[in-house]
Coordinates of C-alpha atoms in Angstrom, one line a residue:
X1 CA -5.4 -11.2 1.8
X2 CA -6.7 -8.7 -0.5
X3 CA -3.4 -8.1 -2.2
X4 CA -3.3 -11.6 -3.4
X5 CA -6.5 -11.3 -5.3
X6 CA -5.9 -8.0 -7.1
X7 CA -3.6 -9.2 -9.9
X8 CA -3.4 -12.1 -12.3
X9 CA -0.7 -13.3 -14.6
X10 CA -0.9 -14.4 -18.1
X11 CA -2.3 -17.6 -17.3
X12 CA -5.2 -16.2 -15.1
X13 CA -3.6 -17.2 -11.8
X14 CA -3.8 -14.8 -8.7
X15 CA -0.5 -13.4 -7.8
X16 CA 0.3 -11.0 -5.0
X17 CA 1.5 -7.4 -5.2
X18 CA 5.2 -8.4 -4.4
X19 CA 5.2 -10.7 -7.3
X20 CA 3.8 -8.1 -9.6
X21 CA 6.2 -5.4 -8.6
X22 CA 9.5 -7.2 -9.4
X23 CA 9.1 -10.8 -10.2
X24 CA 8.2 -13.9 -8.0
X25 CA 11.7 -15.2 -8.0
X26 CA 13.6 -11.7 -7.6
X27 CA 14.8 -12.4 -4.1
X28 CA 17.6 -9.9 -4.5
X29 CA 15.3 -7.0 -4.6
X30 CA 13.2 -8.3 -1.7
X31 CA 14.1 -5.2 0.6
X32 CA 13.2 -2.7 -2.1
X33 CA 10.1 -4.6 -3.2
X34 CA 8.7 -4.9 0.6
X35 CA 9.2 -1.0 1.0
X36 CA 7.5 -0.2 -2.2
X37 CA 4.5 -2.5 -1.5
X38 CA 4.2 -1.0 1.9
X39 CA 4.1 2.6 0.5
X40 CA 1.6 1.7 -2.1
X41 CA -0.5 -0.2 0.7
X42 CA -0.4 2.9 2.9
X43 CA -1.7 5.3 0.3
X44 CA -4.4 2.9 -1.0
X45 CA -5.8 2.2 2.6
X46 CA -5.9 5.9 3.3
X47 CA -8.0 6.7 0.2
X48 CA -10.2 3.6 0.5
X49 CA -11.4 4.4 3.9
X50 CA -12.8 7.7 2.9
X51 CA -16.6 8.2 2.0
X52 CA -17.4 9.3 -1.6
X53 CA -19.9 12.1 -1.4
X54 CA -22.2 13.0 -4.2
X55 CA -23.8 16.4 -4.9
X56 CA -26.8 16.8 -7.0
X57 CA -29.3 19.5 -8.2
X58 CA -32.4 19.2 -6.1
X59 CA -35.2 21.8 -6.0
X60 CA -32.9 24.3 -7.7
X61 CA -30.2 23.9 -5.1
X62 CA -27.1 21.6 -4.9
X63 CA -27.4 19.2 -2.2
X64 CA -25.5 16.3 -0.8
X65 CA -27.4 13.3 -1.9
X66 CA -27.4 9.5 -1.2
X67 CA -28.9 8.2 -4.4
X68 CA -27.9 5.4 -7.0
X69 CA -24.3 7.1 -7.7
X70 CA -23.7 7.3 -3.9
X71 CA -24.6 3.6 -3.5
X72 CA -22.5 2.6 -6.5
X73 CA -19.2 4.2 -5.3
X74 CA -19.4 3.6 -1.7
X75 CA -21.4 0.3 -1.2
X76 CA -21.6 -1.8 -4.4
X77 CA -19.8 -0.7 -7.7
X78 CA -20.6 -4.2 -9.0
X79 CA -22.2 -7.5 -7.9
X80 CA -18.8 -9.0 -6.7
X81 CA -17.2 -6.1 -4.8
X82 CA -18.0 -3.7 -2.2
X83 CA -17.0 0.1 -2.4
X84 CA -14.0 0.0 -0.1
X85 CA -12.4 -3.0 -1.7
X86 CA -13.1 -1.5 -5.2
X87 CA -11.3 1.7 -4.4
X88 CA -8.5 0.0 -2.7
X89 CA -7.9 -2.2 -5.8
X90 CA -8.2 0.8 -8.2
X91 CA -5.5 2.7 -6.3
X92 CA -3.2 -0.1 -5.8
X93 CA -3.5 -1.1 -9.4
X94 CA -2.8 2.4 -10.6
X95 CA 0.1 3.2 -8.3
X96 CA 1.7 -0.2 -9.3
X97 CA 1.1 -0.4 -13.0
X98 CA 1.0 3.4 -13.4
X99 CA -2.3 3.1 -15.4
X100 CA -5.8 1.7 -14.6
X101 CA -9.0 1.3 -16.4
X102 CA -12.6 1.3 -15.1
X103 CA -15.3 0.1 -17.7
X104 CA -18.9 1.3 -17.0
X105 CA -21.7 -0.9 -17.8
X106 CA -24.9 1.4 -18.0
X107 CA -28.1 0.0 -16.4
X108 CA -31.6 1.6 -16.0
X109 CA -31.1 2.4 -12.4
X110 CA -27.5 2.5 -11.7
X111 CA -24.1 1.8 -13.4
X112 CA -22.0 -1.2 -12.8
X113 CA -18.1 -0.5 -12.4
X114 CA -15.5 -3.0 -13.2
X115 CA -11.7 -2.7 -13.0
X116 CA -9.9 -4.2 -16.0
X117 CA -7.3 -6.7 -15.3
X118 CA -5.8 -6.4 -18.8
X119 CA -6.7 -4.4 -21.9
X120 CA -5.2 -2.9 -25.0
X121 CA -5.3 1.0 -25.3
X122 CA -5.4 2.7 -28.6
X123 CA -2.6 5.2 -29.6
X124 CA -5.0 8.2 -30.1
X125 CA -3.6 11.3 -29.0
X126 CA -5.9 14.2 -30.4
X127 CA -9.2 12.1 -29.6
X128 CA -10.2 9.9 -26.8
X129 CA -8.6 6.4 -26.5
X130 CA -10.5 3.2 -27.1
X131 CA -10.0 0.0 -25.1
X132 CA -10.3 -3.5 -26.3
X133 CA -9.3 -7.1 -25.4
X134 CA -10.3 -6.3 -21.9
X135 CA -10.6 -9.1 -19.2
X136 CA -12.1 -8.7 -15.7
X137 CA -12.3 -11.2 -13.0
X138 CA -13.5 -11.9 -9.4
X139 CA -11.7 -13.1 -6.2
X140 CA -12.5 -16.8 -7.0
X141 CA -10.0 -16.9 -9.9
X142 CA -12.8 -16.7 -12.6
X143 CA -11.7 -14.5 -15.6
X144 CA -14.0 -13.0 -18.2
X145 CA -12.9 -11.7 -21.6
X146 CA -15.0 -8.8 -22.8
X147 CA -15.5 -8.5 -26.6
X148 CA -17.1 -5.1 -26.6
X149 CA -14.8 -2.0 -27.4
X150 CA -15.0 0.8 -24.8
X151 CA -14.5 4.6 -25.2
X152 CA -14.4 7.7 -23.1
X153 CA -18.0 7.6 -22.9
X154 CA -18.3 4.2 -21.0
X155 CA -14.8 4.0 -19.3
X156 CA -12.7 5.8 -16.9
X157 CA -8.9 5.8 -17.8
X158 CA -6.1 7.0 -15.4
X159 CA -2.4 7.1 -16.1
X160 CA 0.5 8.0 -14.0
X161 CA 3.3 7.1 -16.4
X162 CA 6.7 8.9 -16.0
X163 CA 9.6 7.6 -17.7
X164 CA 12.0 9.5 -15.7
X165 CA 10.8 8.3 -12.4
X166 CA 10.5 4.8 -13.6
X167 CA 14.1 4.9 -14.8
X168 CA 15.3 6.2 -11.5
X169 CA 13.3 3.7 -9.5
X170 CA 14.7 0.9 -11.5
X171 CA 18.2 2.2 -11.1
X172 CA 17.8 2.4 -7.5
X173 CA 16.4 -1.1 -7.3
X174 CA 19.4 -2.5 -9.2
X175 CA 21.9 -0.7 -7.0
X176 CA 20.1 -1.9 -3.8
X177 CA 20.2 -5.4 -5.1
X178 CA 24.1 -5.1 -5.6
X179 CA 24.6 -3.7 -2.2
X180 CA 22.4 -6.5 -0.8
X181 CA 24.4 -9.2 -2.5
X182 CA 27.7 -7.8 -1.3
X183 CA 26.5 -7.7 2.4
X184 CA 25.1 -11.1 2.1
X185 CA 28.3 -12.5 0.8
X186 CA 30.3 -10.6 3.6
X187 CA 28.0 -12.0 6.2
X188 CA 28.2 -15.5 4.9
X189 CA 32.1 -15.2 4.8
X190 CA 32.4 -13.8 8.1
X191 CA 30.0 -16.4 9.8
X192 CA 31.1 -19.5 8.0
X193 CA 33.5 -21.7 10.1
X194 CA 36.9 -22.3 8.7
X195 CA 39.0 -24.8 10.5
X196 CA 42.6 -25.9 10.4
X197 CA 43.2 -29.5 11.7
X198 CA 46.9 -29.8 12.6
X199 CA 48.5 -33.1 12.0
X200 CA 52.2 -33.1 13.0
X201 CA 53.0 -36.3 11.0
X202 CA 54.6 -39.5 11.8
X203 CA 51.5 -40.4 13.9
X204 CA 50.4 -43.8 14.6
X205 CA 47.4 -45.4 12.9
X206 CA 44.0 -43.9 14.0
X207 CA 41.5 -46.2 15.6
X208 CA 37.7 -45.4 15.2
X209 CA 36.4 -45.2 18.8
X210 CA 33.1 -46.6 17.7
X211 CA 34.1 -49.3 15.3
X212 CA 37.6 -50.1 16.9
X213 CA 38.7 -50.2 13.3
X214 CA 41.6 -48.2 11.6
X215 CA 40.4 -44.9 10.2
X216 CA 42.1 -42.6 7.8
X217 CA 42.9 -38.9 8.6
X218 CA 40.6 -37.8 5.9
X219 CA 37.6 -39.9 7.3
X220 CA 38.5 -38.6 10.8
X221 CA 38.3 -34.9 9.4
X222 CA 34.8 -35.7 8.2
X223 CA 33.6 -37.0 11.5
X224 CA 34.8 -33.9 13.2
X225 CA 33.3 -31.6 10.6
X226 CA 29.9 -33.3 10.9
X227 CA 29.9 -32.7 14.7
X228 CA 31.0 -29.0 14.3
X229 CA 28.2 -27.9 11.8
X230 CA 25.5 -30.0 13.3
X231 CA 22.6 -27.8 14.4
X232 CA 21.9 -30.1 17.3
X233 CA 24.3 -30.3 20.4
X234 CA 27.2 -32.5 19.7
X235 CA 30.3 -33.8 21.4
X236 CA 33.4 -33.7 19.0
X237 CA 35.9 -36.4 19.7
X238 CA 39.2 -35.1 19.1
X239 CA 42.5 -37.0 19.5
X240 CA 45.3 -35.6 21.5
X241 CA 47.6 -35.8 18.5
X242 CA 45.4 -33.2 16.7
X243 CA 44.9 -29.5 17.2
X244 CA 41.8 -27.9 15.8
X245 CA 42.0 -24.2 15.3
X246 CA 39.2 -21.9 14.1
X247 CA 40.5 -19.5 11.6
X248 CA 37.4 -17.3 11.5
X249 CA 36.6 -16.9 15.3
X250 CA 37.3 -13.1 15.3
X251 CA 35.5 -12.3 12.1
X252 CA 31.8 -13.0 13.1
X253 CA 29.4 -10.3 11.8
X254 CA 25.8 -9.6 13.0
X255 CA 23.0 -8.4 10.9
X256 CA 23.6 -4.7 11.1
X257 CA 24.7 -4.3 7.5
X258 CA 21.2 -5.8 6.6
X259 CA 19.4 -3.5 8.9
X260 CA 21.2 -0.4 7.6
X261 CA 20.4 -1.2 4.1
X262 CA 16.7 -2.0 5.0
X263 CA 16.4 1.5 6.7
X264 CA 18.2 3.3 4.0
X265 CA 16.1 1.5 1.4
X266 CA 12.8 2.3 3.2
X267 CA 13.7 6.0 3.7
X268 CA 14.5 6.4 0.0
X269 CA 11.2 4.6 -1.1
X270 CA 9.3 6.8 1.4
X271 CA 11.0 9.9 0.0
X272 CA 9.9 8.8 -3.5
X273 CA 6.3 8.6 -2.5
X274 CA 6.5 11.7 -0.3
X275 CA 5.5 9.8 2.8
X276 CA 6.9 11.1 6.2
X277 CA 9.3 8.7 7.5
X278 CA 7.4 8.4 10.9
X279 CA 4.4 7.4 9.0
X280 CA 6.2 5.0 6.9
X281 CA 7.9 3.2 9.8
X282 CA 4.8 3.6 12.1
X283 CA 6.6 5.5 15.0
X284 CA 4.7 8.7 14.9
X285 CA 5.0 10.8 18.1
X286 CA 2.2 12.8 19.7
X287 CA 3.6 16.2 18.4
X288 CA 4.2 14.9 14.9
X289 CA 2.6 16.5 12.0
X290 CA 3.3 13.4 9.8
X291 CA -0.4 12.6 9.2
X292 CA -1.1 16.0 7.8
X293 CA 2.0 16.1 5.8
X294 CA 1.2 12.5 4.5
X295 CA -2.3 13.5 3.4
X296 CA -1.0 16.8 1.9
X297 CA 2.0 15.7 0.1
X298 CA 1.5 11.7 -0.5
X299 CA -2.3 11.3 -0.8
X300 CA -4.0 14.5 -1.9
X301 CA -2.9 14.4 -5.4
X302 CA -4.6 10.8 -6.0
X303 CA -7.8 12.1 -4.4
X304 CA -7.8 14.8 -7.2
X305 CA -7.0 12.4 -9.9
X306 CA -9.6 10.0 -8.9
X307 CA -12.3 12.9 -8.5
X308 CA -11.6 14.2 -11.9
X309 CA -12.1 10.8 -13.5
X310 CA -15.4 10.2 -11.6
X311 CA -16.7 13.8 -12.4
X312 CA -15.8 13.5 -16.1
X313 CA -17.4 10.1 -16.7
X314 CA -20.1 9.8 -14.1
X315 CA -21.2 13.3 -13.7
X316 CA -20.6 14.7 -17.0
X317 CA -19.7 18.2 -18.4
X318 CA -23.4 19.5 -18.4
X319 CA -24.2 18.5 -15.0
X320 CA -20.9 19.4 -13.5
X321 CA -21.2 23.0 -15.0
X322 CA -24.5 23.2 -13.2
X323 CA -22.8 22.5 -9.8
X324 CA -23.2 18.7 -9.5
X325 CA -20.0 16.9 -8.4
X326 CA -18.4 13.9 -6.8
X327 CA -15.6 14.3 -4.1
X328 CA -13.9 12.2 -1.5
X329 CA -14.9 13.3 2.1
X330 CA -11.4 14.1 3.6
X331 CA -12.7 15.2 7.0
X332 CA -12.2 11.8 8.7
X333 CA -9.0 10.9 7.5
X334 CA -7.5 11.2 10.9
X335 CA -9.1 9.1 13.8
X336 CA -11.1 11.3 16.1
X337 CA -11.8 10.3 19.7
X338 CA -15.1 12.0 20.6
X339 CA -14.0 12.4 24.2
X340 CA -10.7 14.2 23.0
X341 CA -12.9 16.4 20.6
X342 CA -15.1 18.0 23.2
X343 CA -13.3 21.5 23.0
X344 CA -13.7 21.5 19.2
X345 CA -17.2 20.3 19.3
X346 CA -18.1 23.3 21.6
X347 CA -16.4 25.8 19.2
X348 CA -18.2 24.3 16.2
X349 CA -21.6 24.5 18.2
X350 CA -20.9 28.2 19.0
X351 CA -20.2 29.0 15.4
X352 CA -23.5 27.8 13.9
X353 CA -22.7 24.2 13.3
X354 CA -26.0 22.1 14.0
X355 CA -25.7 19.0 16.2
X356 CA -26.4 16.7 13.1
X357 CA -23.6 18.4 11.0
X358 CA -21.3 17.7 13.9
X359 CA -22.4 14.2 14.2
X360 CA -21.8 13.7 10.4
X361 CA -18.1 14.8 10.9
X362 CA -17.9 12.2 13.9
X363 CA -19.7 9.6 12.0
X364 CA -22.5 9.4 14.7
X365 CA -26.1 8.7 14.0
X366 CA -28.4 11.5 12.7
X367 CA -30.8 12.8 15.3
X368 CA -34.3 13.0 14.0
X369 CA -35.2 16.1 16.2
X370 CA -35.7 19.8 15.2
X371 CA -33.3 21.1 17.8
X372 CA -30.6 18.9 16.3
X373 CA -30.9 20.9 13.0
X374 CA -30.8 24.4 14.7
X375 CA -27.8 26.7 14.4
X376 CA -26.8 28.8 17.3
X377 CA -24.2 31.6 17.2
X378 CA -22.9 32.4 20.6
X379 CA -19.7 34.4 19.7
X380 CA -19.5 38.1 19.0
X381 CA -19.4 37.8 15.4
X382 CA -21.2 39.9 12.9
X383 CA -21.1 40.5 9.1
X384 CA -20.2 44.1 7.8
X385 CA -23.9 45.0 7.7
X386 CA -24.3 44.1 11.5
X387 CA -26.3 41.1 10.9
X388 CA -25.4 38.7 13.7
X389 CA -24.8 39.8 17.3
X390 CA -24.3 38.3 20.7
X391 CA -27.0 36.4 22.5
X392 CA -29.6 38.5 24.1
X393 CA -28.9 41.6 21.9

């Protein structure tokens, strides 16, 4: 599982996302931790599946290109990771740690990008930060310390730190743990058998039915208890001189309390990350606007953040001001069935979208034919100067 490979502890050992969030042995916070990990995973998966487009100046025009930069961001950022995994790892680390650092090793033909596991950032405020004591690693558990000091010219630094949100999250997590402990104790108390063995007194000596030897009342009680709490089917031998009473028979509890805590905790975590509840719980209906709301309120800000970092460090100010840029292709965030999209395809075709432009939106192969690049306008649209008219006019 990719989550198990992303993070390392101080000993260089792989640990998973849940361990990183709140500690490996923090079982009291399990529900909150699981909800938090699920929210982060939803956002990271959504971003990682998107193509990263690169636009460069070609023949005095800005054109979408698929050159070395496209290859680096989408296919092979470094020798050990593919593009999808790299972006997923980057987003997960950023949302979990609230900071993330990419170091750039510049090569002649292309750049190699690595996500730092650990690093020390300088305290600079007026000037760009520098980074040292950097370590990077691969999925096999190999770790490499980097002696070089990196700066804003050869790194991309992201930060989402917000102390107020962090304090609120920590407070909610602790309160959830208290409620969970209370529910756990109540459940155990209610479902733990409590028995009263009535011994009227003045009874004759008890004889063990198996050994035919005298047996004390204390030993007899132990034998009965063993049968009562055995997980396997058992027959309890009860003498007629005793009466066994279950003191807790009307107090049994089911797991409703835990289910309620789980749902309330999940709802609160979803709200924190601006994730619609039907998306968070996976019960979206046909008429739901959950996907669009999820992209708009939960995901889009991170697209913008990542794009800013890529444009600053990989495109640069001079090229960006000429019109070159990097952006995530958001058009395929929602799954599209081609048979369900026929009406939309027809409308795009009638509004001057070429077949190949539509194929690109649907992730279909490019057609190497002149007709596939033609633009037809079949609607009665025209500009203010009367430039475009209906077919046949």
